CSV table of C-alpha atoms and ligand atoms in Angstrom, one decimal:
chain,number,residue,atom,x,y,z
A,11,UNK,CA,13.0,-0.6,-14.4
A,12,UNK,CA,9.4,-1.6,-13.2
A,13,UNK,CA,10.2,-0.9,-9.6
A,14,UNK,CA,11.4,2.7,-9.9
A,15,UNK,CA,10.0,4.8,-7.0
A,16,UNK,CA,9.2,1.6,-4.9
A,17,UNK,CA,10.4,1.0,-1.5
A,18,UNK,CA,11.0,-2.5,-0.1
A,19,UNK,CA,11.7,-4.1,3.2
A,20,UNK,CA,13.4,-7.4,3.0
A,21,UNK,CA,14.1,-9.3,6.4
A,22,UNK,CA,17.2,-11.7,6.7
A,23,UNK,CA,18.8,-9.9,3.8
A,24,UNK,CA,22.2,-9.9,4.8
A,25,UNK,CA,23.0,-13.2,3.0
A,26,UNK,CA,21.3,-16.1,1.2
A,27,UNK,CA,17.8,-15.9,-0.4
A,28,UNK,CA,17.1,-12.4,1.4
A,29,UNK,CA,20.2,-10.9,-0.2
A,30,UNK,CA,19.3,-12.2,-3.4
A,31,UNK,CA,15.8,-10.8,-3.3
A,32,UNK,CA,17.1,-7.4,-2.3
A,33,UNK,CA,19.6,-7.4,-5.3
A,34,UNK,CA,16.9,-8.6,-7.8
A,35,UNK,CA,14.4,-5.7,-6.6
A,36,UNK,CA,17.3,-3.0,-6.5
A,37,UNK,CA,18.2,-4.2,-10.1
A,38,UNK,CA,14.9,-3.1,-11.3
A,39,UNK,CA,14.9,0.2,-9.5
A,40,UNK,CA,13.5,-0.4,-6.0
A,41,UNK,CA,15.2,1.2,-2.9
A,42,UNK,CA,15.7,-1.3,-0.4
A,43,UNK,CA,15.8,-1.7,3.4
A,44,UNK,CA,18.3,-4.5,4.3
A,45,UNK,CA,17.1,-5.7,7.8
A,46,UNK,CA,19.1,-8.3,9.4
A,47,UNK,CA,20.1,-9.5,13.2
A,48,UNK,CA,23.6,-9.4,11.9
A,49,UNK,CA,24.5,-5.7,11.4
A,50,UNK,CA,27.8,-6.3,9.7
A,51,UNK,CA,26.0,-8.3,7.1
A,52,UNK,CA,23.4,-6.1,6.5
A,53,UNK,CA,25.7,-3.3,6.1
A,54,UNK,CA,27.8,-5.1,3.8
A,55,UNK,CA,24.8,-6.0,1.5
A,56,UNK,CA,23.4,-2.5,1.6
A,57,UNK,CA,27.0,-1.1,0.7
A,58,UNK,CA,27.2,-3.8,-2.4
A,59,UNK,CA,23.8,-2.9,-3.6
A,60,UNK,CA,24.5,0.8,-3.5
A,61,UNK,CA,27.7,0.4,-5.5
A,62,UNK,CA,26.2,-1.9,-8.0
A,63,UNK,CA,22.6,-0.2,-8.8
A,64,UNK,CA,21.6,3.3,-8.7
A,65,UNK,CA,19.3,2.8,-5.7
A,66,UNK,CA,19.1,3.9,-2.3
A,67,UNK,CA,20.0,1.0,0.0
A,68,UNK,CA,19.9,1.2,4.0
A,69,UNK,CA,21.0,-1.3,6.7
A,70,UNK,CA,18.8,-1.8,9.7
A,71,UNK,CA,19.9,-4.1,12.4
A,72,UNK,CA,16.6,-5.7,13.9
A,73,UNK,CA,15.7,-8.9,15.7
A,74,UNK,CA,12.3,-9.8,13.6
A,75,UNK,CA,11.1,-11.7,16.7
A,76,UNK,CA,11.1,-8.6,18.8
A,77,UNK,CA,8.2,-6.4,18.3
A,78,UNK,CA,9.9,-3.3,19.6
A,79,UNK,CA,13.0,-3.7,17.3
A,80,UNK,CA,10.5,-4.4,14.3
A,81,UNK,CA,8.4,-1.3,15.2
A,82,UNK,CA,11.6,0.9,15.3
A,83,UNK,CA,12.9,-0.5,12.1
A,84,UNK,CA,9.5,0.3,10.2
A,85,UNK,CA,9.6,3.8,11.7
A,86,UNK,CA,13.2,4.3,10.4
A,87,UNK,CA,12.3,3.3,7.1
A,88,UNK,CA,9.4,5.6,6.8
A,89,UNK,CA,11.8,8.4,8.2
A,90,UNK,CA,14.1,7.7,5.3
A,91,UNK,CA,11.7,6.8,2.5
A,92,UNK,CA,8.1,8.2,3.6
A,93,UNK,CA,6.5,4.9,2.2
A,94,UNK,CA,6.7,1.2,2.0
A,95,UNK,CA,5.5,-0.7,-1.1
A,96,UNK,CA,6.9,-4.2,-0.7
A,97,UNK,CA,7.5,-6.3,2.3
A,98,UNK,CA,9.4,-9.5,2.1
A,99,UNK,CA,9.3,-11.6,5.2
A,100,UNK,CA,12.3,-14.0,4.6
A,101,UNK,CA,14.3,-14.0,7.9
A,102,UNK,CA,14.2,-17.7,9.3
A,103,UNK,CA,16.3,-20.3,11.2
A,104,UNK,CA,16.1,-24.0,11.8
A,105,UNK,CA,16.8,-26.1,15.1
A,106,UNK,CA,16.4,-29.3,14.0
A,107,UNK,CA,15.8,-32.3,16.2
A,108,UNK,CA,13.4,-35.5,16.5
A,109,UNK,CA,10.4,-34.7,18.5
A,110,UNK,CA,11.2,-36.7,21.7
A,111,UNK,CA,14.5,-34.7,21.8
A,112,UNK,CA,13.3,-31.3,20.9
A,113,UNK,CA,13.5,-28.8,23.7
A,114,UNK,CA,10.7,-26.4,24.4
A,115,UNK,CA,13.4,-23.7,23.7
A,116,UNK,CA,14.3,-25.0,20.3
A,117,UNK,CA,10.3,-25.3,19.5
A,118,UNK,CA,9.8,-21.6,20.9
A,119,UNK,CA,12.8,-20.2,19.2
A,120,UNK,CA,11.8,-21.5,15.8
A,121,UNK,CA,8.2,-20.3,16.1
A,122,UNK,CA,9.2,-16.9,17.2
A,123,UNK,CA,11.7,-16.2,14.5
A,124,UNK,CA,10.0,-18.0,11.7
A,125,UNK,CA,6.3,-17.4,12.4
A,126,UNK,CA,5.8,-14.5,15.0
A,127,UNK,CA,8.0,-12.2,13.2
A,128,UNK,CA,5.8,-12.6,10.0
A,129,UNK,CA,2.9,-11.3,12.4
A,130,UNK,CA,4.9,-8.6,13.7
A,131,UNK,CA,6.4,-7.3,10.5
A,132,UNK,CA,3.2,-7.5,8.6
A,133,UNK,CA,1.2,-5.5,11.2
A,134,UNK,CA,3.9,-2.8,11.6
A,135,UNK,CA,4.1,-2.3,7.8
A,136,UNK,CA,0.3,-2.7,6.5
A,137,UNK,CA,-0.9,0.4,8.4
A,138,UNK,CA,1.4,2.3,6.0
A,139,UNK,CA,0.3,0.4,3.0
A,140,UNK,CA,-3.3,0.8,3.9
A,141,UNK,CA,-2.8,4.6,4.0
A,142,UNK,CA,-1.2,4.3,0.4
A,143,UNK,CA,-3.8,2.0,-0.9
A,144,UNK,CA,-1.0,-0.1,-2.3
A,145,UNK,CA,1.0,-2.9,-1.0
A,146,UNK,CA,2.6,-6.2,-1.8
A,147,UNK,CA,3.5,-8.7,1.0
A,148,UNK,CA,5.6,-11.8,0.1
A,149,UNK,CA,6.2,-14.3,2.7
A,150,UNK,CA,8.8,-17.1,2.6
A,151,UNK,CA,7.6,-20.4,3.5
A,152,UNK,CA,9.0,-23.7,2.7
A,153,UNK,CA,8.0,-27.0,1.0
A,154,UNK,CA,8.4,-28.5,4.6
A,155,UNK,CA,5.4,-26.3,5.4
A,156,UNK,CA,3.4,-28.2,2.9
A,157,UNK,CA,4.6,-31.8,3.4
A,158,UNK,CA,6.5,-31.8,6.8
A,159,UNK,CA,9.9,-33.5,7.5
A,160,UNK,CA,11.5,-35.7,10.0
A,161,UNK,CA,13.4,-33.7,12.6
A,162,UNK,CA,11.6,-30.4,11.8
A,163,UNK,CA,8.4,-30.5,13.5
A,164,UNK,CA,9.0,-26.8,14.9
A,165,UNK,CA,10.1,-25.6,11.4
A,166,UNK,CA,7.3,-27.3,9.5
A,167,UNK,CA,4.8,-26.0,12.0
A,168,UNK,CA,6.3,-22.5,11.5
A,169,UNK,CA,6.2,-22.6,7.8
A,170,UNK,CA,2.7,-24.0,7.6
A,171,UNK,CA,1.6,-21.5,9.9
A,172,UNK,CA,2.8,-18.7,7.5
A,173,UNK,CA,0.6,-20.3,4.8
A,174,UNK,CA,-2.5,-20.0,7.0
A,175,UNK,CA,-1.4,-16.4,7.9
A,176,UNK,CA,-0.9,-15.5,4.2
A,177,UNK,CA,-4.4,-16.5,3.2
A,178,UNK,CA,-6.1,-14.7,6.3
A,179,UNK,CA,-4.4,-11.6,5.7
A,180,UNK,CA,-4.8,-11.8,2.0
A,181,UNK,CA,-8.6,-11.9,2.5
A,182,UNK,CA,-8.3,-9.0,5.2
A,183,UNK,CA,-6.3,-6.6,3.1
A,184,UNK,CA,-7.8,-7.4,-0.6
A,185,UNK,CA,-10.0,-4.4,-0.3
A,186,UNK,CA,-7.2,-2.0,0.2
A,187,UNK,CA,-5.4,-3.0,-2.8
A,188,UNK,CA,-2.6,-5.0,-1.0
A,189,UNK,CA,-1.9,-8.4,-2.1
A,190,UNK,CA,-0.4,-11.2,0.3
A,191,UNK,CA,1.3,-14.3,-1.1
A,192,UNK,CA,4.0,-16.8,-0.3
A,193,UNK,CA,6.7,-18.7,-1.9
A,194,UNK,CA,7.6,-22.3,-0.8
A,195,UNK,CA,11.2,-22.9,-1.6
A,196,UNK,CA,12.5,-26.5,-1.8
A,197,UNK,CA,16.3,-27.1,-1.6
A,198,UNK,CA,18.0,-24.0,-2.3
A,199,UNK,CA,21.8,-23.6,-1.9
A,200,UNK,CA,22.6,-21.3,1.0
A,201,UNK,CA,24.4,-21.1,4.2
A,202,UNK,CA,21.4,-22.7,5.8
A,203,UNK,CA,21.6,-25.8,3.6
A,204,UNK,CA,25.3,-25.8,3.2
A,205,UNK,CA,25.7,-26.8,7.0
A,206,UNK,CA,23.7,-30.1,6.4
A,207,UNK,CA,25.5,-33.3,6.3
A,208,UNK,CA,26.6,-34.4,2.8
A,209,UNK,CA,24.4,-37.6,2.8
A,210,UNK,CA,21.4,-35.4,3.8
A,211,UNK,CA,22.0,-32.9,0.8
A,212,UNK,CA,22.5,-36.0,-1.4
A,213,UNK,CA,19.1,-37.5,-0.3
A,214,UNK,CA,17.5,-34.1,-0.9
A,215,UNK,CA,18.8,-33.8,-4.4
A,216,UNK,CA,17.3,-37.3,-5.2
A,217,UNK,CA,13.8,-36.0,-4.4
A,218,UNK,CA,14.2,-33.0,-6.9
A,219,UNK,CA,12.8,-33.9,-10.4
A,220,UNK,CA,14.7,-31.1,-12.1
A,221,UNK,CA,18.0,-32.8,-10.6
A,222,UNK,CA,19.7,-29.7,-9.1
A,223,UNK,CA,19.5,-27.6,-6.2
A,224,UNK,CA,17.9,-24.2,-6.5
A,225,UNK,CA,19.9,-21.1,-6.2
A,226,UNK,CA,18.8,-17.8,-4.3
A,227,UNK,CA,18.1,-16.2,-7.6
A,228,UNK,CA,15.5,-18.7,-8.5
A,229,UNK,CA,13.3,-17.6,-5.4
A,230,UNK,CA,14.2,-14.0,-6.1
A,231,UNK,CA,12.6,-14.1,-9.6
A,232,UNK,CA,9.5,-15.3,-8.3
A,233,UNK,CA,9.3,-12.8,-5.5
A,234,UNK,CA,9.9,-9.9,-8.1
A,235,UNK,CA,7.1,-11.5,-10.2
A,236,UNK,CA,4.7,-11.4,-7.2
A,237,UNK,CA,5.6,-7.7,-6.4
A,238,UNK,CA,5.2,-6.7,-10.0
A,239,UNK,CA,1.8,-5.5,-12.0
A,240,UNK,CA,1.9,-8.8,-13.8
A,241,UNK,CA,0.8,-10.1,-10.4
A,242,UNK,CA,-1.7,-7.6,-9.5
A,243,UNK,CA,-4.5,-10.3,-9.8
A,244,UNK,CA,-2.8,-13.0,-7.5
A,245,UNK,CA,-3.4,-13.0,-3.7
A,246,UNK,CA,-3.5,-15.5,-1.2
A,247,UNK,CA,-1.5,-17.9,-3.5
A,248,UNK,CA,1.4,-20.2,-2.5
A,249,UNK,CA,4.1,-20.7,-5.3
A,250,UNK,CA,6.5,-23.5,-4.9
A,251,UNK,CA,10.0,-22.9,-6.1
A,252,UNK,CA,11.3,-26.5,-5.7
A,253,UNK,CA,12.5,-28.0,-9.1
A,254,UNK,CA,9.2,-30.3,-8.7
A,255,UNK,CA,10.3,-31.7,-5.2
A,256,UNK,CA,6.7,-31.3,-3.3
A,257,UNK,CA,4.5,-32.1,-6.5
B,309,NAP,P1,20.4,-17.9,5.8
B,309,NAP,O1,21.3,-18.1,4.7
B,309,NAP,O2,20.5,-18.7,7.1
B,309,NAP,O3,20.0,-16.5,5.9
B,309,NAP,C1,19.1,-16.1,6.9
B,309,NAP,C2,19.3,-14.6,7.2
B,309,NAP,O4,18.3,-14.3,8.2
B,309,NAP,C3,20.6,-14.5,7.9
B,309,NAP,O5,21.4,-13.4,7.6
B,309,NAP,C4,20.3,-14.6,9.3
B,309,NAP,O6,21.2,-13.9,10.3
B,309,NAP,C5,19.0,-13.7,9.2
B,309,NAP,N1,18.1,-13.8,10.5
B,309,NAP,C6,18.1,-15.0,11.4
B,309,NAP,N2,17.5,-14.8,12.4
B,309,NAP,C7,17.0,-13.4,12.3
B,309,NAP,C8,16.2,-12.6,13.3
B,309,NAP,N3,15.7,-13.0,14.5
B,309,NAP,N4,16.0,-11.3,12.7
B,309,NAP,C9,16.6,-11.0,11.7
B,309,NAP,N5,17.4,-11.5,11.0
B,309,NAP,C10,17.5,-12.9,11.3
B,309,NAP,O7,18.9,-18.7,5.3
B,309,NAP,P2,18.3,-18.8,3.8
B,309,NAP,O8,18.6,-20.1,3.4
B,309,NAP,O9,18.7,-17.6,2.7
B,309,NAP,O10,16.7,-18.8,4.1
B,309,NAP,C11,16.1,-17.7,4.0
B,309,NAP,C12,14.3,-18.1,4.1
B,309,NAP,O11,14.2,-19.1,3.2
B,309,NAP,C13,14.1,-18.6,5.7
B,309,NAP,O12,13.1,-18.1,6.0
B,309,NAP,C14,14.2,-20.2,5.2
B,309,NAP,O13,13.4,-20.8,6.2
B,309,NAP,C15,13.7,-20.1,3.8
B,309,NAP,N6,13.9,-21.4,3.1
B,309,NAP,C16,15.1,-21.7,2.8
B,309,NAP,C17,15.3,-22.9,2.2
B,309,NAP,C18,16.7,-23.3,1.7
B,309,NAP,O14,16.9,-24.5,1.1
B,309,NAP,N7,17.8,-22.4,1.9
B,309,NAP,C19,14.2,-23.7,1.7
B,309,NAP,C20,12.9,-23.2,2.1
B,309,NAP,C21,12.9,-22.1,2.7
B,309,NAP,P3,22.2,-14.7,11.2
B,309,NAP,O15,23.4,-15.0,10.0
B,309,NAP,O16,22.9,-13.7,12.2
B,309,NAP,O17,21.6,-15.9,11.6
């Protein structure tokens, strides 16, 4: 129970990778805030976690691209738990299109939800971490942010942006005992990737040396490591969880 007494906010935790991260941290004793734009999904996940593990879990609906909603989500967390130890910036979306067909709206939406959100949530949370002189921020980037992808200029720009943000903030906050790292997943089986056409999934799988798609739990284990004391000397790092896809 290495996370007993710790409090974690996980964004986009109603389902998929975020949900697996929340479960993993709760299974090791952390109290969790399940933040999602989908209120029902957030409540369902919080309920499941409370029934399964003896921790506190609360659901908070917030659009992570909206500064006011992010600030009230963080205030509500402090009201409930009086501290925040881990922030997992996981919420993300795709709006794929080839560049010449990509609309300004598709560009802005992905940059807002996938990148601006990381700035908004981190800024709102770190003031509390600074006071505590302890914190762990883990950002969920993507291998697409490392190597690009046809039809994903908006998504890859946002995910690459997260990497630059991670390294800058890691430097800014290191003196306060706050580490900031990122995880770059490859092809992970969730609703986000299940929606893709069969031939695209087969093509992605061919690029994975380990020969299988990743599971949300594969990402959750690495996030838990980055939150743990074993990772206390790691900051500004980007860890691929991709079965070798982007090496
Ligand atoms: P997912 O199954 O689509 O889950 C994402 C969750 O985030 C959903 O519950 C979604 O709610 C929520 N969300 C969307 N927009 C939001 C907003 N504005 N504010 C708050 N919550 C919001 O996605 P996933 O596959 O678990 O992906 C999680 C993260 O990993 C994303 O950042 C993604 O880019 C990254 N990632 C995924 C893969 C992969 O292969 N799956 C690979 C690399 C990186 P709704 O259901 O209402 O949209």
